[in-house]
PDB file of C-alpha atoms and ligand atoms in Angstrom:
ATOM      1  CA  MET A 492     -20.173 -18.531   2.864  1.00 42.00           C
ATOM      2  CA  VAL A 493     -16.850 -19.379   4.483  1.00 48.00           C
ATOM      3  CA  GLN A 494     -14.878 -16.262   5.227  1.00 53.00           C
ATOM      4  CA  THR A 495     -11.135 -16.571   4.928  1.00 65.00           C
ATOM      5  CA  GLU A 496      -9.068 -15.723   7.963  1.00 85.00           C
ATOM      6  CA  ALA A 497      -6.754 -12.733   7.773  1.00 93.00           C
ATOM      7  CA  ARG A 498      -3.142 -13.668   7.057  1.00 96.00           C
ATOM      8  CA  ILE A 499      -0.778 -11.251   8.772  1.00 97.00           C
ATOM      9  CA  ARG A 500       2.841 -10.583   7.768  1.00 98.00           C
ATOM     10  CA  ILE A 501       4.999  -8.234   9.783  1.00 98.00           C
ATOM     11  CA  PHE A 502       7.939  -6.490   8.113  1.00 98.00           C
ATOM     12  CA  SER A 503      10.835  -4.778   9.840  1.00 98.00           C
ATOM     13  CA  ASP A 504      10.233  -1.396   8.235  1.00 98.00           C
ATOM     14  CA  PRO A 505       8.118   0.400   5.577  1.00 98.00           C
ATOM     15  CA  GLU A 506      10.816   0.024   2.924  1.00 98.00           C
ATOM     16  CA  GLN A 507      10.885  -3.769   3.280  1.00 98.00           C
ATOM     17  CA  LEU A 508       7.082  -3.818   3.239  1.00 98.00           C
ATOM     18  CA  GLY A 509       6.945  -1.625   0.108  1.00 98.00           C
ATOM     19  CA  ARG A 510       9.433  -3.865  -1.714  1.00 98.00           C
ATOM     20  CA  ALA A 511       7.542  -7.011  -0.790  1.00 98.00           C
ATOM     21  CA  ALA A 512       4.208  -5.504  -1.794  1.00 98.00           C
ATOM     22  CA  GLY A 513       5.631  -4.469  -5.156  1.00 98.00           C
ATOM     23  CA  GLU A 514       6.943  -7.980  -5.725  1.00 97.00           C
ATOM     24  CA  GLU A 515       3.583  -9.473  -4.714  1.00 98.00           C
ATOM     25  CA  PHE A 516       1.737  -7.146  -7.095  1.00 98.00           C
ATOM     26  CA  LEU A 517       4.007  -8.208  -9.969  1.00 98.00           C
ATOM     27  CA  ARG A 518       3.836 -11.893  -9.066  1.00 97.00           C
ATOM     28  CA  ARG A 519       0.043 -11.808  -9.086  1.00 98.00           C
ATOM     29  CA  ALA A 520      -0.050  -9.690 -12.227  1.00 98.00           C
ATOM     30  CA  ARG A 521       2.180 -12.080 -14.182  1.00 97.00           C
ATOM     31  CA  SER A 522       0.167 -15.049 -12.939  1.00 98.00           C
ATOM     32  CA  ALA A 523      -3.206 -13.499 -13.850  1.00 98.00           C
ATOM     33  CA  VAL A 524      -1.987 -12.369 -17.263  1.00 98.00           C
ATOM     34  CA  GLY A 525      -0.557 -15.837 -17.884  1.00 97.00           C
ATOM     35  CA  GLN A 526      -3.794 -17.534 -16.847  1.00 98.00           C
ATOM     36  CA  CYS A 527      -6.480 -15.260 -18.280  1.00 97.00           C
ATOM     37  CA  GLY A 528      -4.746 -12.553 -20.252  1.00 98.00           C
ATOM     38  CA  ARG A 529      -5.338  -9.655 -17.880  1.00 98.00           C
ATOM     39  CA  PHE A 530      -4.850  -8.406 -14.307  1.00 99.00           C
ATOM     40  CA  THR A 531      -7.324  -6.096 -12.612  1.00 99.00           C
ATOM     41  CA  VAL A 532      -6.231  -4.150  -9.536  1.00 99.00           C
ATOM     42  CA  ALA A 533      -7.709  -1.319  -7.474  1.00 99.00           C
ATOM     43  CA  LEU A 534      -5.054   0.956  -5.988  1.00 98.00           C
ATOM     44  CA  SER A 535      -5.354   2.520  -2.572  1.00 98.00           C
ATOM     45  CA  GLY A 536      -4.791   6.159  -1.799  1.00 98.00           C
ATOM     46  CA  GLY A 537      -2.948   8.055   0.884  1.00 96.00           C
ATOM     47  CA  SER A 538       0.795   7.874   1.459  1.00 97.00           C
ATOM     48  CA  THR A 539       1.498   4.192   2.220  1.00 97.00           C
ATOM     49  CA  PRO A 540       1.170   2.853  -1.342  1.00 98.00           C
ATOM     50  CA  ARG A 541       3.653   5.403  -2.720  1.00 98.00           C
ATOM     51  CA  ARG A 542       6.539   3.079  -1.858  1.00 98.00           C
ATOM     52  CA  VAL A 543       4.807   0.322  -3.807  1.00 98.00           C
ATOM     53  CA  PHE A 544       4.289   2.638  -6.786  1.00 98.00           C
ATOM     54  CA  ARG A 545       8.019   3.434  -6.732  1.00 98.00           C
ATOM     55  CA  GLU A 546       8.856  -0.275  -6.694  1.00 97.00           C
ATOM     56  CA  LEU A 547       6.528  -0.902  -9.645  1.00 98.00           C
ATOM     57  CA  ALA A 548       7.919   2.039 -11.582  1.00 97.00           C
ATOM     58  CA  ALA A 549      11.448   0.656 -11.125  1.00 96.00           C
ATOM     59  CA  ALA A 550      10.595  -2.942 -12.070  1.00 95.00           C
ATOM     60  CA  ASP A 551      10.927  -2.483 -15.845  1.00 82.00           C
ATOM     61  CA  GLY A 552      14.320  -0.879 -15.289  1.00 81.00           C
ATOM     62  CA  ARG A 553      15.469  -3.971 -13.393  1.00 86.00           C
ATOM     63  CA  GLY A 554      15.076  -5.999 -16.552  1.00 79.00           C
ATOM     64  CA  GLU A 555      11.873  -7.616 -15.342  1.00 80.00           C
ATOM     65  CA  PRO A 556       9.375  -6.773 -18.090  1.00 90.00           C
ATOM     66  CA  VAL A 557       5.952  -5.938 -16.647  1.00 97.00           C
ATOM     67  CA  PRO A 558       2.922  -6.728 -18.848  1.00 98.00           C
ATOM     68  CA  TRP A 559       1.455  -3.253 -18.366  1.00 98.00           C
ATOM     69  CA  ASP A 560      -0.505  -3.640 -21.611  1.00 98.00           C
ATOM     70  CA  ARG A 561      -2.522  -6.365 -19.840  1.00 98.00           C
ATOM     71  CA  ILE A 562      -2.774  -4.684 -16.442  1.00 98.00           C
ATOM     72  CA  HIS A 563      -5.852  -2.578 -15.669  1.00 99.00           C
ATOM     73  CA  LEU A 564      -5.533  -0.011 -12.904  1.00 98.00           C
ATOM     74  CA  PHE A 565      -8.562   1.184 -10.964  1.00 99.00           C
ATOM     75  CA  TRP A 566      -8.855   3.139  -7.717  1.00 98.00           C
ATOM     76  CA  GLY A 567     -10.508   2.044  -4.501  1.00 98.00           C
ATOM     77  CA  ASP A 568     -11.456   5.586  -3.666  1.00 98.00           C
ATOM     78  CA  GLU A 569     -10.809   9.189  -4.556  1.00 98.00           C
ATOM     79  CA  ARG A 570     -11.056  12.586  -3.063  1.00 98.00           C
ATOM     80  CA  ALA A 571     -13.500  14.967  -4.761  1.00 98.00           C
ATOM     81  CA  VAL A 572     -10.670  16.993  -6.263  1.00 98.00           C
ATOM     82  CA  ALA A 573      -9.204  17.446  -9.738  1.00 97.00           C
ATOM     83  CA  PRO A 574      -6.531  14.970 -10.858  1.00 97.00           C
ATOM     84  CA  ASP A 575      -3.833  17.612 -10.552  1.00 96.00           C
ATOM     85  CA  HIS A 576      -4.810  18.542  -6.993  1.00 97.00           C
ATOM     86  CA  PRO A 577      -2.141  17.554  -4.415  1.00 97.00           C
ATOM     87  CA  ASP A 578      -4.737  15.431  -2.565  1.00 97.00           C
ATOM     88  CA  SER A 579      -5.685  13.377  -5.632  1.00 98.00           C
ATOM     89  CA  ASN A 580      -5.017   9.654  -5.258  1.00 98.00           C
ATOM     90  CA  PHE A 581      -4.892   9.375  -9.033  1.00 98.00           C
ATOM     91  CA  GLY A 582      -2.479  12.313  -9.156  1.00 98.00           C
ATOM     92  CA  SER A 583      -0.162  10.597  -6.707  1.00 98.00           C
ATOM     93  CA  ALA A 584      -0.117   7.380  -8.756  1.00 98.00           C
ATOM     94  CA  ARG A 585       0.343   9.356 -11.966  1.00 98.00           C
ATOM     95  CA  ASP A 586       3.331  11.287 -10.654  1.00 98.00           C
ATOM     96  CA  ILE A 587       5.103   8.287  -9.100  1.00 98.00           C
ATOM     97  CA  LEU A 588       4.090   5.426 -11.393  1.00 98.00           C
ATOM     98  CA  LEU A 589       1.946   6.138 -14.452  1.00 98.00           C
ATOM     99  CA  SER A 590       4.296   8.809 -15.791  1.00 97.00           C
ATOM    100  CA  ARG A 591       7.189   6.314 -15.652  1.00 96.00           C
ATOM    101  CA  ILE A 592       5.737   3.206 -17.288  1.00 97.00           C
ATOM    102  CA  GLU A 593       4.404   2.282 -20.722  1.00 96.00           C
ATOM    103  CA  ILE A 594       0.760   1.573 -19.950  1.00 98.00           C
ATOM    104  CA  PRO A 595      -2.038   2.161 -22.477  1.00 98.00           C
ATOM    105  CA  ASP A 596      -4.363   5.026 -21.537  1.00 98.00           C
ATOM    106  CA  GLN A 597      -7.341   2.701 -21.817  1.00 98.00           C
ATOM    107  CA  ASN A 598      -5.872   0.584 -19.012  1.00 98.00           C
ATOM    108  CA  ILE A 599      -6.052   3.478 -16.573  1.00 98.00           C
ATOM    109  CA  HIS A 600      -9.544   3.688 -15.102  1.00 98.00           C
ATOM    110  CA  ARG A 601      -9.586   6.946 -13.175  1.00 98.00           C
ATOM    111  CA  ILE A 602     -12.544   8.045 -11.058  1.00 98.00           C
ATOM    112  CA  PRO A 603     -13.869  11.074 -13.006  1.00 98.00           C
ATOM    113  CA  THR A 604     -13.751  13.679 -10.263  1.00 98.00           C
ATOM    114  CA  GLU A 605     -14.328  16.465 -12.751  1.00 97.00           C
ATOM    115  CA  LEU A 606     -17.962  15.483 -12.211  1.00 98.00           C
ATOM    116  CA  GLU A 607     -19.961  16.201  -9.080  1.00 98.00           C
ATOM    117  CA  PRO A 608     -19.257  13.399  -6.520  1.00 98.00           C
ATOM    118  CA  GLY A 609     -22.609  11.653  -7.039  1.00 98.00           C
ATOM    119  CA  GLU A 610     -22.228  11.771 -10.796  1.00 98.00           C
ATOM    120  CA  ALA A 611     -18.593  10.647 -10.555  1.00 98.00           C
ATOM    121  CA  ALA A 612     -19.664   7.638  -8.482  1.00 98.00           C
ATOM    122  CA  ALA A 613     -22.403   6.730 -10.942  1.00 98.00           C
ATOM    123  CA  ALA A 614     -20.071   7.147 -13.913  1.00 98.00           C
ATOM    124  CA  TYR A 615     -17.399   5.007 -12.253  1.00 98.00           C
ATOM    125  CA  GLU A 616     -19.958   2.347 -11.463  1.00 98.00           C
ATOM    126  CA  GLY A 617     -20.902   2.373 -15.137  1.00 98.00           C
ATOM    127  CA  GLN A 618     -17.213   1.973 -16.053  1.00 98.00           C
ATOM    128  CA  LEU A 619     -16.941  -1.031 -13.734  1.00 98.00           C
ATOM    129  CA  ARG A 620     -20.138  -2.636 -15.006  1.00 98.00           C
ATOM    130  CA  GLY A 621     -19.019  -2.206 -18.592  1.00 98.00           C
ATOM    131  CA  PHE A 622     -15.450  -3.396 -18.048  1.00 98.00           C
ATOM    132  CA  PHE A 623     -16.408  -6.475 -16.018  1.00 98.00           C
ATOM    133  CA  GLY A 624     -19.508  -7.171 -18.137  1.00 98.00           C
ATOM    134  CA  LEU A 625     -21.800  -7.170 -15.094  1.00 98.00           C
ATOM    135  CA  ARG A 626     -25.536  -7.805 -15.255  1.00 96.00           C
ATOM    136  CA  GLY A 627     -28.178  -7.068 -12.617  1.00 92.00           C
ATOM    137  CA  GLU A 628     -26.910  -7.424  -9.054  1.00 94.00           C
ATOM    138  CA  GLU A 629     -23.491  -8.806 -10.018  1.00 97.00           C
ATOM    139  CA  PHE A 630     -20.313  -7.417  -8.463  1.00 98.00           C
ATOM    140  CA  PRO A 631     -16.848  -7.229 -10.059  1.00 98.00           C
ATOM    141  CA  ARG A 632     -14.132  -9.615  -8.913  1.00 98.00           C
ATOM    142  CA  PHE A 633     -10.857  -7.722  -8.849  1.00 98.00           C
ATOM    143  CA  ASP A 634      -7.735  -9.852  -8.925  1.00 98.00           C
ATOM    144  CA  LEU A 635      -6.245  -7.589  -6.267  1.00 99.00           C
ATOM    145  CA  ILE A 636      -7.429  -4.672  -4.183  1.00 99.00           C
ATOM    146  CA  LEU A 637      -4.832  -2.675  -2.250  1.00 99.00           C
ATOM    147  CA  LEU A 638      -6.175  -1.007   0.882  1.00 98.00           C
ATOM    148  CA  GLY A 639      -4.821   1.188   3.618  1.00 98.00           C
ATOM    149  CA  MET A 640      -6.233   1.872   7.057  1.00 98.00           C
ATOM    150  CA  GLY A 641      -6.643   5.174   8.846  1.00 98.00           C
ATOM    151  CA  GLU A 642      -6.035   5.657  12.571  1.00 98.00           C
ATOM    152  CA  ASP A 643      -9.827   5.752  12.941  1.00 98.00           C
ATOM    153  CA  GLY A 644     -10.161   2.342  11.296  1.00 98.00           C
ATOM    154  CA  HIS A 645     -11.448   3.620   7.944  1.00 98.00           C
ATOM    155  CA  THR A 646     -10.430   1.971   4.712  1.00 98.00           C
ATOM    156  CA  ALA A 647     -10.849   3.251   1.181  1.00 98.00           C
ATOM    157  CA  SER A 648     -13.259   6.106   1.952  1.00 98.00           C
ATOM    158  CA  LEU A 649     -15.464   3.970   4.167  1.00 98.00           C
ATOM    159  CA  PHE A 650     -15.242   6.037   7.339  1.00 98.00           C
ATOM    160  CA  PRO A 651     -16.765   5.236  10.737  1.00 98.00           C
ATOM    161  CA  ASP A 652     -20.479   5.982  11.075  1.00 97.00           C
ATOM    162  CA  THR A 653     -20.914   7.169   7.464  1.00 98.00           C
ATOM    163  CA  PRO A 654     -23.754   6.252   5.085  1.00 97.00           C
ATOM    164  CA  ALA A 655     -21.549   4.228   2.708  1.00 98.00           C
ATOM    165  CA  LEU A 656     -21.056   1.536   5.360  1.00 98.00           C
ATOM    166  CA  ARG A 657     -24.642   0.447   4.788  1.00 98.00           C
ATOM    167  CA  GLU A 658     -24.458   0.173   1.000  1.00 98.00           C
ATOM    168  CA  THR A 659     -25.156  -3.365  -0.208  1.00 98.00           C
ATOM    169  CA  ARG A 660     -26.221  -2.875  -3.832  1.00 98.00           C
ATOM    170  CA  ARG A 661     -24.207  -0.129  -5.500  1.00 98.00           C
ATOM    171  CA  LEU A 662     -20.575  -0.635  -6.485  1.00 98.00           C
ATOM    172  CA  VAL A 663     -19.468   2.955  -5.990  1.00 98.00           C
ATOM    173  CA  VAL A 664     -20.934   5.747  -3.865  1.00 98.00           C
ATOM    174  CA  ALA A 665     -20.245   9.343  -2.939  1.00 98.00           C
ATOM    175  CA  ASN A 666     -19.764   9.286   0.821  1.00 98.00           C
ATOM    176  CA  ARG A 667     -20.175  12.411   2.956  1.00 98.00           C
ATOM    177  CA  VAL A 668     -17.575  12.356   5.720  1.00 98.00           C
ATOM    178  CA  GLU A 669     -18.563  15.112   8.151  1.00 97.00           C
ATOM    179  CA  LYS A 670     -15.507  14.525  10.344  1.00 96.00           C
ATOM    180  CA  ILE A 671     -13.210  15.719   7.567  1.00 96.00           C
ATOM    181  CA  GLU A 672     -15.849  18.003   6.049  1.00 97.00           C
ATOM    182  CA  ALA A 673     -15.435  16.314   2.702  1.00 97.00           C
ATOM    183  CA  THR A 674     -17.261  14.075   0.266  1.00 98.00           C
ATOM    184  CA  ARG A 675     -15.312  11.136  -1.061  1.00 98.00           C
ATOM    185  CA  ILE A 676     -15.992   8.617  -3.846  1.00 98.00           C
ATOM    186  CA  THR A 677     -15.440   5.015  -2.775  1.00 99.00           C
ATOM    187  CA  LEU A 678     -15.892   1.400  -3.736  1.00 99.00           C
ATOM    188  CA  THR A 679     -18.403  -0.262  -1.436  1.00 98.00           C
ATOM    189  CA  PHE A 680     -17.973  -3.313   0.788  1.00 98.00           C
ATOM    190  CA  PRO A 681     -19.617  -5.720  -1.697  1.00 98.00           C
ATOM    191  CA  VAL A 682     -16.906  -4.823  -4.206  1.00 98.00           C
ATOM    192  CA  LEU A 683     -14.063  -5.045  -1.696  1.00 98.00           C
ATOM    193  CA  ASN A 684     -15.389  -8.354  -0.404  1.00 98.00           C
ATOM    194  CA  GLY A 685     -15.794  -9.764  -3.900  1.00 98.00           C
ATOM    195  CA  ALA A 686     -12.080  -9.492  -4.649  1.00 98.00           C
ATOM    196  CA  ALA A 687      -9.853 -12.522  -5.213  1.00 98.00           C
ATOM    197  CA  CYS A 688      -7.310 -10.893  -2.910  1.00 98.00           C
ATOM    198  CA  VAL A 689      -7.375  -7.869  -0.599  1.00 98.00           C
ATOM    199  CA  LEU A 690      -3.964  -6.677   0.550  1.00 98.00           C
ATOM    200  CA  PHE A 691      -3.936  -4.166   3.412  1.00 98.00           C
ATOM    201  CA  LEU A 692      -0.719  -2.192   3.805  1.00 98.00           C
ATOM    202  CA  VAL A 693      -0.339  -0.488   7.192  1.00 98.00           C
ATOM    203  CA  THR A 694       2.720   1.210   8.663  1.00 98.00           C
ATOM    204  CA  GLY A 695       3.628   3.442  11.586  1.00 98.00           C
ATOM    205  CA  THR A 696       3.185   3.553  15.347  1.00 98.00           C
ATOM    206  CA  GLY A 697       0.146   5.797  14.930  1.00 98.00           C
ATOM    207  CA  LYS A 698      -1.811   2.821  13.580  1.00 98.00           C
ATOM    208  CA  ALA A 699      -0.729   0.290  16.261  1.00 98.00           C
ATOM    209  CA  GLU A 700      -3.676   0.658  18.640  1.00 98.00           C
ATOM    210  CA  THR A 701      -6.259   0.669  15.854  1.00 98.00           C
ATOM    211  CA  LEU A 702      -4.598  -2.304  14.171  1.00 98.00           C
ATOM    212  CA  ARG A 703      -4.770  -4.268  17.397  1.00 98.00           C
ATOM    213  CA  GLU A 704      -8.463  -3.384  17.804  1.00 98.00           C
ATOM    214  CA  VAL A 705      -9.259  -4.224  14.181  1.00 98.00           C
ATOM    215  CA  LEU A 706      -7.450  -7.564  14.171  1.00 97.00           C
ATOM    216  CA  ARG A 707      -7.743  -8.650  17.790  1.00 96.00           C
ATOM    217  CA  GLY A 708     -10.639  -6.663  19.249  1.00 96.00           C
ATOM    218  CA  ARG A 709     -14.330  -7.381  19.266  1.00 97.00           C
ATOM    219  CA  PRO A 710     -16.196  -6.796  15.983  1.00 97.00           C
ATOM    220  CA  ARG A 711     -17.546  -3.271  15.759  1.00 97.00           C
ATOM    221  CA  PRO A 712     -17.384  -2.491  12.023  1.00 97.00           C
ATOM    222  CA  ASP A 713     -19.398   0.712  12.312  1.00 97.00           C
ATOM    223  CA  ARG A 714     -16.570   2.154  14.390  1.00 98.00           C
ATOM    224  CA  LEU A 715     -13.786   0.186  12.674  1.00 98.00           C
ATOM    225  CA  PRO A 716     -14.860  -0.229   9.024  1.00 98.00           C
ATOM    226  CA  ALA A 717     -11.661  -2.102   8.111  1.00 98.00           C
ATOM    227  CA  GLN A 718     -13.084  -5.007  10.152  1.00 98.00           C
ATOM    228  CA  ALA A 719     -15.858  -5.403   7.578  1.00 98.00           C
ATOM    229  CA  VAL A 720     -13.393  -6.251   4.786  1.00 98.00           C
ATOM    230  CA  ARG A 721     -13.667 -10.057   4.715  1.00 97.00           C
ATOM    231  CA  PRO A 722     -13.546 -11.383   1.114  1.00 97.00           C
ATOM    232  CA  GLY A 723     -16.133 -14.158   0.946  1.00 94.00           C
ATOM    233  CA  SER A 724     -14.085 -16.261  -1.470  1.00 96.00           C
ATOM    234  CA  GLY A 725     -10.768 -14.467  -1.620  1.00 97.00           C
ATOM    235  CA  GLU A 726      -7.567 -13.949   0.306  1.00 98.00           C
ATOM    236  CA  LEU A 727      -7.269 -11.345   3.059  1.00 98.00           C
ATOM    237  CA  LEU A 728      -3.692 -10.244   3.642  1.00 98.00           C
ATOM    238  CA  TRP A 729      -2.567  -7.727   6.249  1.00 98.00           C
ATOM    239  CA  TRP A 730       0.992  -6.646   5.595  1.00 98.00           C
ATOM    240  CA  VAL A 731       2.202  -4.328   8.307  1.00 98.00           C
ATOM    241  CA  ASP A 732       5.510  -2.985   9.575  1.00 98.00           C
ATOM    242  CA  ALA A 733       6.873  -3.641  13.085  1.00 98.00           C
ATOM    243  CA  ALA A 734       5.840  -0.181  14.270  1.00 98.00           C
ATOM    244  CA  ALA A 735       2.188  -0.717  13.346  1.00 98.00           C
ATOM    245  CA  ALA A 736       2.339  -4.252  14.759  1.00 98.00           C
ATOM    246  CA  ALA A 737       3.787  -3.117  18.100  1.00 97.00           C
ATOM    247  CA  LYS A 738       0.579  -4.049  19.937  1.00 97.00           C
ATOM    248  CA  LEU A 739       0.014  -7.366  18.196  1.00 95.00           C
ATOM    249  CA  ASP A 740       1.484 -10.580  19.602  1.00 82.00           C
ATOM    250  CA  ASP A 741       2.756 -11.880  16.221  1.00 64.00           C
ATOM    251  CA  VAL A 742       6.450 -12.298  15.529  1.00 57.00           C
ATOM    252  CA  VAL A 743       8.254 -10.128  12.970  1.00 56.00           C
ATOM    253  CA  ASP A 744       8.360 -11.759   9.523  1.00 56.00           C
TER     254      ASP A 744
HETATM  255  C1  LIG B 188      -7.313   7.720   1.038  1.00 91.07           C
HETATM  256  C2  LIG B 188      -7.168   6.243   1.226  1.00 91.07           C
HETATM  257  C3  LIG B 188      -7.324   5.913   2.673  1.00 91.07           C
HETATM  258  C4  LIG B 188      -5.926   5.557   3.136  1.00 91.07           C
HETATM  259  C5  LIG B 188      -5.827   5.589   4.635  1.00 91.07           C
HETATM  260  C6  LIG B 188      -4.372   5.400   5.068  1.00 91.07           C
HETATM  261  O1  LIG B 188      -7.886   8.142   0.027  1.00 91.07           O
HETATM  262  O2  LIG B 188      -6.771   8.418   1.898  1.00 91.07           O
HETATM  263  O3  LIG B 188      -7.757   5.477   0.392  1.00 91.07           O
HETATM  264  O4  LIG B 188      -8.187   4.850   2.940  1.00 91.07           O
HETATM  265  O5  LIG B 188      -5.592   4.253   2.650  1.00 91.07           O
HETATM  266  O6  LIG B 188      -6.292   6.855   5.068  1.00 91.07           O
HETATM  267  O7  LIG B 188      -3.641   6.486   4.560  1.00 91.07           O
HETATM  268  P1  LIG B 188      -2.030   6.568   4.735  1.00 91.07           P
HETATM  269  O8  LIG B 188      -1.483   5.485   3.872  1.00 91.07           O
HETATM  270  O9  LIG B 188      -1.682   7.939   4.232  1.00 91.07           O
HETATM  271  O10 LIG B 188      -1.762   6.349   6.195  1.00 91.07           O
END
């Protein structure tokens, strides 16, 4: 299987990156809806995507109608907390985006963290299998998966040296992350790597060394899980700001 090379774009600052990512989301959404009547996207967690959520929330107001009734929102990972907990990735998207757009409830596919982590993972996997109509060992093909990257090279909740890195069959697992003394629920690499497009969004000087190692260093995916995200038949986009790119040799976009 030919693995696509990463395409890197460097933006001057996080605001420019957030705007561009919002525009890219909408461009892909309109194209997918036009071609097959729906757009499936898994949102990332943490702080970086919040700028994108704000851009998306503002799009309708700019007179650019967004086909939210055809857009299905999923999450790439979730903390094992209630939706109204300040650490909830769903909660963050709800507060910034979902509460400001007209999107049908059935288009919002939240990871059910009211369940125990293992049960939540199994339930979410069942949601994915049902929505995408999967049989046997099939994996879903998201139109777009947004991902971030931690300073330790984790992505989604696939942290260095954790059991989830080895998962090759399940779509969603509960992953015990001793380093942060927490259990997370996360999509697995087969799902990330089955996407039509993975878009990493990375900003800040704190990520510069790790970004250089992930993109330019030798492969060591157990230590740098983001390196293992290589869609087999999809696009791999790394959109970063100048601060995060400080140790790369690429020119600013
Ligand atoms: C999470 C995310 C995680 C995040 C990175 C980067 O649940 O925290 O899914 O993978 O993308 O930790 O987080 P920041 O965007 O906050 O730097």
